[in-house]
CSV table of C-alpha atoms in Angstrom, one decimal:
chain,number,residue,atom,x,y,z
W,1,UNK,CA,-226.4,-84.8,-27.7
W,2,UNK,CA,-225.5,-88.0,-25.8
W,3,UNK,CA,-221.5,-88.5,-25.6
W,4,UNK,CA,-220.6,-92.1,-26.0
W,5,UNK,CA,-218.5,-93.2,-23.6
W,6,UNK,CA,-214.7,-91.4,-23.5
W,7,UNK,CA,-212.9,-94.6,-23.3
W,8,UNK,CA,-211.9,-94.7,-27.5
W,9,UNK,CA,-211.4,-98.5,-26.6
W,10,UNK,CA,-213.6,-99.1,-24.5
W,11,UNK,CA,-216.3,-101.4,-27.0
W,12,UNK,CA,-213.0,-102.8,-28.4
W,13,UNK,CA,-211.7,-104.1,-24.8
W,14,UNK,CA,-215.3,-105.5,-24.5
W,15,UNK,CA,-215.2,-107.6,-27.4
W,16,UNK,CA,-211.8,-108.9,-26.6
W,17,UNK,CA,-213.2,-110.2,-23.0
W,18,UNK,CA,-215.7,-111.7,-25.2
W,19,UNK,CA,-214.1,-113.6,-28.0
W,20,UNK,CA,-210.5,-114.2,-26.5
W,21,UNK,CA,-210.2,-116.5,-23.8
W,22,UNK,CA,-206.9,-116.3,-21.7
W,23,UNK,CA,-205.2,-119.8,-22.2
W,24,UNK,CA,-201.6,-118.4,-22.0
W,25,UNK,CA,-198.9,-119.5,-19.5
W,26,UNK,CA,-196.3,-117.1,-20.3
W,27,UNK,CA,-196.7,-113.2,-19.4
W,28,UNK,CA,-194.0,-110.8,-20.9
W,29,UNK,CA,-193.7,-107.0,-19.9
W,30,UNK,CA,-191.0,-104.6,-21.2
W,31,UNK,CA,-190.9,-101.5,-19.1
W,32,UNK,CA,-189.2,-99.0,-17.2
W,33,UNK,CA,-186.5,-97.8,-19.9
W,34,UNK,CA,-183.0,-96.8,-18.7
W,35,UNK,CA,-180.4,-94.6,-20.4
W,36,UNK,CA,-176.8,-95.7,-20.1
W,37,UNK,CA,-174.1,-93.1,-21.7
W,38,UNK,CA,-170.8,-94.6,-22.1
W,39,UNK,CA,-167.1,-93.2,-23.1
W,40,UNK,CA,-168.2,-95.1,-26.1
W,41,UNK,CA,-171.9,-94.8,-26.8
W,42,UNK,CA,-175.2,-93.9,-25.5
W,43,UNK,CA,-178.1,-96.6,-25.6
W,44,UNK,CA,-181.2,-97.4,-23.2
W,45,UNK,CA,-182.0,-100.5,-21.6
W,46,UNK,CA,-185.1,-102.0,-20.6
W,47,UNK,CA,-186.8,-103.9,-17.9
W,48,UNK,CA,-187.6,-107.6,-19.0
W,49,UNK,CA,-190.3,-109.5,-17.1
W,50,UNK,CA,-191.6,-112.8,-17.5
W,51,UNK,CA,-194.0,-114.9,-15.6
W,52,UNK,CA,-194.8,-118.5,-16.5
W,53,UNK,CA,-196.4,-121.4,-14.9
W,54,UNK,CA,-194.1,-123.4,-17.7
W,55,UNK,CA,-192.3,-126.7,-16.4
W,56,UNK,CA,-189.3,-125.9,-18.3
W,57,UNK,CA,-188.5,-122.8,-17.0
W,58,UNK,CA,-186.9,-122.9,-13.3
W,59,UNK,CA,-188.7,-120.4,-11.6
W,60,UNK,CA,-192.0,-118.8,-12.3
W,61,UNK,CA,-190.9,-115.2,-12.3
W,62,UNK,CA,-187.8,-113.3,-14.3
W,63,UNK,CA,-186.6,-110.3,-14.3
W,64,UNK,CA,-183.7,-108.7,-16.7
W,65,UNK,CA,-182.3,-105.8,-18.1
W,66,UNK,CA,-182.1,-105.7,-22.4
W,67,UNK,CA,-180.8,-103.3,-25.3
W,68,UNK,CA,-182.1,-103.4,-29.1
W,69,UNK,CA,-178.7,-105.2,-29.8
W,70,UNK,CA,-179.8,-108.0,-27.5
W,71,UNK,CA,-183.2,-107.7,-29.1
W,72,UNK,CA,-181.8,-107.9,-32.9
W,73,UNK,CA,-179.7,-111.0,-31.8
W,74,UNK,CA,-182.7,-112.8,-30.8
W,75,UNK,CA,-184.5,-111.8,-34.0
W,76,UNK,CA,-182.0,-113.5,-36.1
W,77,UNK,CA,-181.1,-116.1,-33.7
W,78,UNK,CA,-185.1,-117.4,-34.6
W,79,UNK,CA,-184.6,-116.5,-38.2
W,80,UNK,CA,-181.8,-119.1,-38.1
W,81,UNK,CA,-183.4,-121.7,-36.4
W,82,UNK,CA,-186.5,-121.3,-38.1
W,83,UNK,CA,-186.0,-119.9,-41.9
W,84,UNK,CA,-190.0,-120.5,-43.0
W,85,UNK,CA,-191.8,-119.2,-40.0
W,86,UNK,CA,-192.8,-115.4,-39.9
W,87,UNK,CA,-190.8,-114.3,-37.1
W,88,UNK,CA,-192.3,-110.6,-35.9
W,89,UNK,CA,-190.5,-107.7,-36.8
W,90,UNK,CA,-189.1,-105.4,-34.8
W,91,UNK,CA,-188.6,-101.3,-34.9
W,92,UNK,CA,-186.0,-100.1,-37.2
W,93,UNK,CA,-183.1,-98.4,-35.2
W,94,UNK,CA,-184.7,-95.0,-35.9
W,95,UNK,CA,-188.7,-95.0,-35.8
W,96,UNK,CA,-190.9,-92.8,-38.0
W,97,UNK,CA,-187.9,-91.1,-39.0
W,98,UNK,CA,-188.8,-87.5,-39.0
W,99,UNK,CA,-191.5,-87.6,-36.7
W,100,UNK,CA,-189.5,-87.8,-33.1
W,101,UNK,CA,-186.5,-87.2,-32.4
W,102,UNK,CA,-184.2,-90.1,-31.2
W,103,UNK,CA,-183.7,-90.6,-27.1
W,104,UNK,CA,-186.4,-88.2,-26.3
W,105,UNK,CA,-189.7,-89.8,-24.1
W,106,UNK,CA,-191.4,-90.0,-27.4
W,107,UNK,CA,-189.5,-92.2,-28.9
W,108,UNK,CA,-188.4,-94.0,-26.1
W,109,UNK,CA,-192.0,-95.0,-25.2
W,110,UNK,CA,-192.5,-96.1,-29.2
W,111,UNK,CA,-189.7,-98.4,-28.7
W,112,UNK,CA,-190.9,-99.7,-25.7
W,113,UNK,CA,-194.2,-100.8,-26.9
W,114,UNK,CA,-193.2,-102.1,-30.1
W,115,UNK,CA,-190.4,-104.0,-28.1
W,116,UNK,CA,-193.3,-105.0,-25.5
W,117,UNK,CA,-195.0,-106.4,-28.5
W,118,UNK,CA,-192.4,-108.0,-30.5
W,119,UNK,CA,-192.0,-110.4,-27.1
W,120,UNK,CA,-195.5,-110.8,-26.8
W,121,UNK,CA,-196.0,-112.4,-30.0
W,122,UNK,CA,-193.2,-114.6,-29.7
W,123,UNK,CA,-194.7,-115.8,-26.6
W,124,UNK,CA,-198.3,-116.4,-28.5
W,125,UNK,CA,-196.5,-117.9,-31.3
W,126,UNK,CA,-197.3,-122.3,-31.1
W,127,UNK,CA,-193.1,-123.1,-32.2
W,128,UNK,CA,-191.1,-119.9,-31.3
W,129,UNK,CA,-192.1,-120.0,-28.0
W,130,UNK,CA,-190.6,-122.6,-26.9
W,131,UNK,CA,-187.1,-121.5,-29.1
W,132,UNK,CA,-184.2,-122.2,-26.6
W,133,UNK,CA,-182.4,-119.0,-27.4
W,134,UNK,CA,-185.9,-117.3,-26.9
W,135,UNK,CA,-185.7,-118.6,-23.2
W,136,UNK,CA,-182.2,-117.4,-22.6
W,137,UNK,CA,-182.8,-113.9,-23.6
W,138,UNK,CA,-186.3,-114.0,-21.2
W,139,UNK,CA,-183.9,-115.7,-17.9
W,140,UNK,CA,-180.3,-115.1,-18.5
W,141,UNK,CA,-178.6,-112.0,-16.9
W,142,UNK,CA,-176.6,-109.6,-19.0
W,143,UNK,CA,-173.6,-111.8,-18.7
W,144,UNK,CA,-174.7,-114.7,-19.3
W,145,UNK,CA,-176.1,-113.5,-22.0
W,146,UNK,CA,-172.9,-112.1,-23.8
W,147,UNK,CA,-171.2,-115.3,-23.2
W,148,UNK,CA,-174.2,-117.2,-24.8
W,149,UNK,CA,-173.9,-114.7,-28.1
W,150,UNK,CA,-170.3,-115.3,-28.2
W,151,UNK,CA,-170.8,-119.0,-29.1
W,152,UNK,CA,-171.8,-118.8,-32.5
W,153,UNK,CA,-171.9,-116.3,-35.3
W,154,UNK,CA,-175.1,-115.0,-36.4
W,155,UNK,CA,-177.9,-115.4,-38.9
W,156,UNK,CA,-176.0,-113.0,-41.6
W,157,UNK,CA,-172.7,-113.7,-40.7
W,158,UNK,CA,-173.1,-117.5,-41.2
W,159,UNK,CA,-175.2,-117.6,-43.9
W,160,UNK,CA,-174.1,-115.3,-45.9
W,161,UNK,CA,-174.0,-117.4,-48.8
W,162,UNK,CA,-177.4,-118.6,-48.4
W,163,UNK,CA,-178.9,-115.2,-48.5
W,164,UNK,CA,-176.9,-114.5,-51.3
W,165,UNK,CA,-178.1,-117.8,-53.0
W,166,UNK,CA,-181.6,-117.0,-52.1
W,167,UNK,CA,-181.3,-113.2,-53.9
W,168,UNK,CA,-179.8,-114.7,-57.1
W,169,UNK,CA,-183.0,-117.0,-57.1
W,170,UNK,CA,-185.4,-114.6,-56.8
W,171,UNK,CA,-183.8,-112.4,-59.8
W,172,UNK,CA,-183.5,-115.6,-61.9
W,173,UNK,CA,-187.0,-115.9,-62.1
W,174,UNK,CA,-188.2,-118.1,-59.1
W,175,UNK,CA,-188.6,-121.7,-59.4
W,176,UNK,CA,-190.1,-123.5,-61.8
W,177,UNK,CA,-192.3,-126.1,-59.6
W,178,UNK,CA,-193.8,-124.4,-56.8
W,179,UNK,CA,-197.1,-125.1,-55.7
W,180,UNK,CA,-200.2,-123.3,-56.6
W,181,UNK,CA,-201.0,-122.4,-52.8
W,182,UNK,CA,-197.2,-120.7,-52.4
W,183,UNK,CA,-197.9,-118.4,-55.6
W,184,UNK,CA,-201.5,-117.4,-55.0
W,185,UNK,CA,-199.8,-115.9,-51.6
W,186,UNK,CA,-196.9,-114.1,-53.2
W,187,UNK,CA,-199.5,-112.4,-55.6
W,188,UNK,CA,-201.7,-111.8,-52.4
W,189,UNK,CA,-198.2,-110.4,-50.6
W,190,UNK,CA,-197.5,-108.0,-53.4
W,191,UNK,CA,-200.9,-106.2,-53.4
W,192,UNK,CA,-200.8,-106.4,-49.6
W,193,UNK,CA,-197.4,-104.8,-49.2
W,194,UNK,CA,-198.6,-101.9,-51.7
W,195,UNK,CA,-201.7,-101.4,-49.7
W,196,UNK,CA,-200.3,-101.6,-46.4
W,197,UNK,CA,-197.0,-98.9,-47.4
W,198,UNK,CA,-199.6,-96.4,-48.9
W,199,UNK,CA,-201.9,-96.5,-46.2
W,200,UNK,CA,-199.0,-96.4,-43.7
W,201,UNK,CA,-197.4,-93.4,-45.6
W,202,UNK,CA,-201.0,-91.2,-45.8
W,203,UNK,CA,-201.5,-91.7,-42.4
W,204,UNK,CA,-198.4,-90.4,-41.3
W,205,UNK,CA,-199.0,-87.3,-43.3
W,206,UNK,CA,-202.3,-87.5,-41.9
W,207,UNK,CA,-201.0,-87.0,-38.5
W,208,UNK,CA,-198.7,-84.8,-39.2
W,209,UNK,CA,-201.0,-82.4,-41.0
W,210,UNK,CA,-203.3,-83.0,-37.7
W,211,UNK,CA,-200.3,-81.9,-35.2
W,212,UNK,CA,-200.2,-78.9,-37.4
W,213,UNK,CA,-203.9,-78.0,-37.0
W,214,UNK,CA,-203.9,-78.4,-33.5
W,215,UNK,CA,-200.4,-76.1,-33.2
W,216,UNK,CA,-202.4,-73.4,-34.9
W,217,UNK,CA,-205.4,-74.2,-32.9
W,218,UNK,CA,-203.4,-73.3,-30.0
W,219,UNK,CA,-202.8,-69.8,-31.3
W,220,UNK,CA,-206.1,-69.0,-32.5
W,221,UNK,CA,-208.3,-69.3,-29.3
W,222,UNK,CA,-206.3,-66.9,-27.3
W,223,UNK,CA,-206.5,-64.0,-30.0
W,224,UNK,CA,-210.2,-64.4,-29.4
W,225,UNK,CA,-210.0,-63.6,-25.5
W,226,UNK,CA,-207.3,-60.5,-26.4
W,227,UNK,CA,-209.6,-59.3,-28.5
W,228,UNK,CA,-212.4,-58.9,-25.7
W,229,UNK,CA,-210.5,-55.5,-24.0
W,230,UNK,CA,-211.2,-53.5,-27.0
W,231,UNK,CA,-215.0,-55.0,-27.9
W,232,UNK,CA,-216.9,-54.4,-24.7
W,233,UNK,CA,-220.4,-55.7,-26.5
W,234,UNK,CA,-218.8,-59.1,-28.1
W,235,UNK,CA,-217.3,-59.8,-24.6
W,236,UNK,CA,-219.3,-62.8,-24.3
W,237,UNK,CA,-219.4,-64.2,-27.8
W,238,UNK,CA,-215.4,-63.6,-27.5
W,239,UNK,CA,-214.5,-65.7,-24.7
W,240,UNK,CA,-217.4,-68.0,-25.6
W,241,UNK,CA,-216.1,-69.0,-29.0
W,242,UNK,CA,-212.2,-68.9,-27.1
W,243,UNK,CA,-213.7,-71.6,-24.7
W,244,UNK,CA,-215.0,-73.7,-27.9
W,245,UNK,CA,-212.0,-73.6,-29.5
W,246,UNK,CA,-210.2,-74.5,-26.3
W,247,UNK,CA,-212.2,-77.7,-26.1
W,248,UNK,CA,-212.0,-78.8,-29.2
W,249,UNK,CA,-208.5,-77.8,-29.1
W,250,UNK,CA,-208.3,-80.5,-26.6
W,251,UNK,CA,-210.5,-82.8,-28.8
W,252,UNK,CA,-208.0,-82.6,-31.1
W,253,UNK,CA,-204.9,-83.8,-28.6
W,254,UNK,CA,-206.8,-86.6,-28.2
W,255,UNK,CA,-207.7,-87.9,-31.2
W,256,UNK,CA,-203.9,-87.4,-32.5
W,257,UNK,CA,-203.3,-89.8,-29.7
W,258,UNK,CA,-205.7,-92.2,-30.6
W,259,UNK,CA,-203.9,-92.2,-34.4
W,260,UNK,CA,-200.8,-92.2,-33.0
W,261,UNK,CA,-201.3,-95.2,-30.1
W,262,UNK,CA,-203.8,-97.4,-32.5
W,263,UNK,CA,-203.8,-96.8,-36.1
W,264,UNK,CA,-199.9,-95.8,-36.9
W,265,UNK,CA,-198.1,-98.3,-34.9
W,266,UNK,CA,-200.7,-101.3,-36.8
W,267,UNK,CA,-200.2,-100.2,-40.1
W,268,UNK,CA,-196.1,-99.9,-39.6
W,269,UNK,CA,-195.7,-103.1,-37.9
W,270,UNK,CA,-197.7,-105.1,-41.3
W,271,UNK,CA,-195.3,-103.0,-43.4
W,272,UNK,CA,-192.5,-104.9,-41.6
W,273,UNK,CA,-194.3,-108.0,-41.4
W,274,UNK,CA,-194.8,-107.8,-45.9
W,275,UNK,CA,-191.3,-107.6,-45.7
W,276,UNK,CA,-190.2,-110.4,-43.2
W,277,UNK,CA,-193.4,-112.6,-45.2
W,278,UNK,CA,-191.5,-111.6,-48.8
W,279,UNK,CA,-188.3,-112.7,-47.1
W,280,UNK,CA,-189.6,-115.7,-45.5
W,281,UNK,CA,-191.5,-116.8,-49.3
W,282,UNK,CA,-188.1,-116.4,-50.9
W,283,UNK,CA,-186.2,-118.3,-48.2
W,284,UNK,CA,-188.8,-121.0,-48.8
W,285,UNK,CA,-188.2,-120.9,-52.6
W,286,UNK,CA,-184.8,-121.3,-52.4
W,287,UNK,CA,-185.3,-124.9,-50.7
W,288,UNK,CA,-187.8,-125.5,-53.8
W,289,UNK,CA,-185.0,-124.5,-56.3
W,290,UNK,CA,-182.3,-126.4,-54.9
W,291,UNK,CA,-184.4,-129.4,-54.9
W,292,UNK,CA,-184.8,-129.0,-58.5
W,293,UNK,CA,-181.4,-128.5,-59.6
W,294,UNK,CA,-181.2,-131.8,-58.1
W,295,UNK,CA,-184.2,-133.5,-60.1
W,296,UNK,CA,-182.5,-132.1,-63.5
W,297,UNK,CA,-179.1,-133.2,-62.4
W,298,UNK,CA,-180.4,-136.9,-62.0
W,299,UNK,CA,-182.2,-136.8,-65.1
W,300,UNK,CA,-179.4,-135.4,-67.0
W,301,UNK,CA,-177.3,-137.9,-65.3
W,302,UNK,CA,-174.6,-135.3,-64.6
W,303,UNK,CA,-174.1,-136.8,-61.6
W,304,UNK,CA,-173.7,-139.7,-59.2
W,305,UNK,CA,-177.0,-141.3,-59.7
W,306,UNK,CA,-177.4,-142.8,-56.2
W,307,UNK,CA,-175.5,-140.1,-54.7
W,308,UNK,CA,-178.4,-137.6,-56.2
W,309,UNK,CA,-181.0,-139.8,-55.3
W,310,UNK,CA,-180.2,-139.7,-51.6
W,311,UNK,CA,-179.7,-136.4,-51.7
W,312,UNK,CA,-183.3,-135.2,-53.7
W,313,UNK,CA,-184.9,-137.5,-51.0
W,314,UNK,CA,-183.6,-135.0,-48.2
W,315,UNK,CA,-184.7,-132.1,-49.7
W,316,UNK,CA,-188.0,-133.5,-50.7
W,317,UNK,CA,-188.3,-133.6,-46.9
W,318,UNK,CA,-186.8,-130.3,-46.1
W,319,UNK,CA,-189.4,-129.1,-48.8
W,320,UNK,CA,-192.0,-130.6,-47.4
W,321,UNK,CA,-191.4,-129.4,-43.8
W,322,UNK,CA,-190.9,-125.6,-45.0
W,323,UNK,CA,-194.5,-126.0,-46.7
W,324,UNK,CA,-195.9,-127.2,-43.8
W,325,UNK,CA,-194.4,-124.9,-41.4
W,326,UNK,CA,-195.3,-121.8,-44.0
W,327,UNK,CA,-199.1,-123.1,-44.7
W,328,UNK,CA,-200.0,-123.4,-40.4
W,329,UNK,CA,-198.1,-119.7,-40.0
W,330,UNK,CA,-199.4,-118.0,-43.0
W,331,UNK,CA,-202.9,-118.9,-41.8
W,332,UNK,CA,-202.3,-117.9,-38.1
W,333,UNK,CA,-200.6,-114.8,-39.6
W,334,UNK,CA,-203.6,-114.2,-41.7
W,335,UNK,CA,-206.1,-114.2,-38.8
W,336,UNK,CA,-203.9,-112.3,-36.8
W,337,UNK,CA,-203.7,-109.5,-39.4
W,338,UNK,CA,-207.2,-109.4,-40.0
W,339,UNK,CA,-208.0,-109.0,-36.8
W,340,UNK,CA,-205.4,-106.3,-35.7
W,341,UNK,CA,-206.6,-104.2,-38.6
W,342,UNK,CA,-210.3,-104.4,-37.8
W,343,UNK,CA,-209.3,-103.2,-34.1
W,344,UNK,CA,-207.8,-100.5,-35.3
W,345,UNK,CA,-210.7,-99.2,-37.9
W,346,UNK,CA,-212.9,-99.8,-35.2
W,347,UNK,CA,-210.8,-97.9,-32.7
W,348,UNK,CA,-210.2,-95.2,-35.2
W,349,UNK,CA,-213.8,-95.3,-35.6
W,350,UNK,CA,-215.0,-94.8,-32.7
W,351,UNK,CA,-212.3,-92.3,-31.6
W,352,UNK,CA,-213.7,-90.3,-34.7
W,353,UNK,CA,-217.1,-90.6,-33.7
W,354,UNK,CA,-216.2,-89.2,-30.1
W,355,UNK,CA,-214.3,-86.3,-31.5
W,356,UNK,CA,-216.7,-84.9,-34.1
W,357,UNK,CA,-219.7,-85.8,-31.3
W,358,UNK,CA,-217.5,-83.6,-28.2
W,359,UNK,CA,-216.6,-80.9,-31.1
W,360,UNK,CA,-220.5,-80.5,-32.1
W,361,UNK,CA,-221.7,-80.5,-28.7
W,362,UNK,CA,-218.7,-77.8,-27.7
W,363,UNK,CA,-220.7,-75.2,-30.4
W,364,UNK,CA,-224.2,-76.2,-30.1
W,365,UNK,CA,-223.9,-75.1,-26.8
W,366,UNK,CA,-222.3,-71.7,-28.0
W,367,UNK,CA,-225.0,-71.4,-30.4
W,368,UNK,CA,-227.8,-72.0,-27.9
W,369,UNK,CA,-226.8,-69.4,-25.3
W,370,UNK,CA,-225.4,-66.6,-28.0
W,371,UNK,CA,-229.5,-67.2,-29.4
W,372,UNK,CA,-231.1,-67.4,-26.0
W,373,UNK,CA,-229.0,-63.7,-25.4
W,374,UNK,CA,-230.1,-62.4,-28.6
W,375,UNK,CA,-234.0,-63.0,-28.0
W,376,UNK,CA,-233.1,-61.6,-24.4
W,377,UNK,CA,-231.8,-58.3,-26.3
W,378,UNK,CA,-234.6,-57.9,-28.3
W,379,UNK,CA,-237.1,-59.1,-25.7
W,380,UNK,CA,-235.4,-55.5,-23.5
W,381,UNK,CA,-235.6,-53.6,-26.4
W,382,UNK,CA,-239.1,-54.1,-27.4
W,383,UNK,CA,-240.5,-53.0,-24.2
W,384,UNK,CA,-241.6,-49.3,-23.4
């Protein structure tokens, strides 16, 4: 049986030198993790570095050291600045709880890609790319850097209020005048993040059930070769079906890296994402409600009329700017989502297809020469 080829991403890469053009200008890589331990705490930094053919940056290459806490303060730093764009997510402090254990290579590396990727999207993204605090945290060394986060408080420490406000929004009902194309993608966010938590939370008891298959996997092809000093005539069929198992043993290890490297991190990252989009909807809401409180104020007259006036026409246009951000990233975010998950089923896909193929062809060939010495047997005994 033909193999195809071992690479699980090896049509996927193709169709992304096909479709995707390279027309970026800014390269980000987040590697080489380092652990720090402290009279006060333990935490890992890692290697940030950026090259860019970008006017506004000074030089064309960067290279810095960063912690999560550096990372979180540039996530709310872009929140702040920009409160209806979908600003990626990043890895909760502890990832996949349960699954490895925190500051072993495991988790480490998790981190590290999901880190790698949170800065990559940034960098794709058409506004947040060009976010000045985004630029610090990609040229500034450590200490500059702590003197930059010293200047101002952050997202929730500022606007605590705000967030507050939005919450009591959200459980009074929502607002009474939003448009059609803002509710059809709440009701589309709410089946999404069902979807996208249930698949996220089988396939992590898919995997895990996996890892347990292949631990007792391990065990069971060795009994097969101990068996073989006390059956002299299945010596053969013995080690041959230990050698299968071996194999597909392997097999196994492989495809439990291809869940773990392309389906698992995909599926968790859109479960962050529903939640930053639910976030981002509400924040976007709340600039809808306060607008208006402001319409019925005026035309209660509880209020100074020109006063109220001035003051409806600036949230009109702080309305009208947080629809038009949300309408161009909910689109983008859209297409980006559909395409990460049909990479993944593909990739899953064909890393299925490669596993089941390598497992069939591992006992066909068992099968074939255990039949080929049977005829032999008979063949020998048949004769005078």
């Amino acid at each position: 049986i033909p193999l195809i080829p071992t690479s699980p991403s090896s049509m996927i890469n193709q169709y992304k030198f096909e479709d995707e053009p390279e027309l970026r200008d800014l390269f980000i890589t987040v590697d080489d993790p380092e652990s720090h331990i402290t009279a006060i705490e333990t935490f890992i930094t890692y290697r940030v570095v950026t090259k860019t053919s970008r006017g506004e940056f000074d030089s064309s290459e960067y290279e810095v050291r960063r912690r999560y806490q550096d990372f979180l303060w540039l996530k709310s730093r872009l929140e702040e600045a920009h409160p209806t764009l979908i600003i990626p997510p990043l890895p909760e402090k502890f990832i996949m709880k349960g699954m490895v254990e925190r500051f072993s290579d495991e988790f480490i590396e998790t981190r590290r890609k999901a880190l790698h990727k949170f800065l990559n999207r940034i960098a794709e993204h058409p506004t947040l790319a060009f976010n000045e605090d985004f630029k610090i945290f990609l040229t500034a060394q450590t200490w500059e850097l702590s003197t930059h986060k010293k200047q101002g408080p952050g997202l929730f420490s500022r606007m605590g209020q705000t967030v507050r406000a939005v919450a009591s929004s959200v459980r009074g009902g929502g607002v009474k005048n939003r448009p059609d194309m803002f509710t059809d993608i709440n009701d589309y966010m709410e089946t999404f993040n069902q979807k996208i938590n249930l698949l996220d939370k089988i396939s992590q008891r898919i995997y895990k059930e996996e890892r347990g298959y292949y631990c007792e996997m391990k065990e069971y092809g060795p009994i097969h070769t101990l068996w073989c000093a006390s059956e002299e005539d299945l010596v053969d069929s013995l080690k041959g079906v230990a050698s299968c198992i071996d194999k597909c043993c392997k097999a196994t290890e492989n495809r439990m890296a291809g869940l773990s490297e392309n389906l698992l991190p995909v599926l968790h990252e859109y479960v962050l994402y529903s939640e930053i989009l639910t976030g981002v909807l509400k924040r976007r809401d709340q600039i809808q409600a306060e607008l208006d409180s402001k319409v019925d104020a005026l035309s209660n007259k509880k209020a100074e009329k020109d006063l109220l006036t001035e003051e409806i026409g600036n949230l009109e246009d702080k309305v009208e700017c947080a629809n038009n951000a949300l309408k161009a990233d909910w689109d983008r975010w859209k297409q980006n989502m559909q395409h990460d998950m049909k990479t993944a089923f593909l990739n899953v896909a064909e890393n299925n297809i490669h596993y089941y193929e390598q497992c069939l062809a591992t006992w066909e060939s068992f099968l074939t020469s255990q039949t080929v010495d049977l005829h032999l047997g008979e063949d020998s005994e048949d004769k005078p």
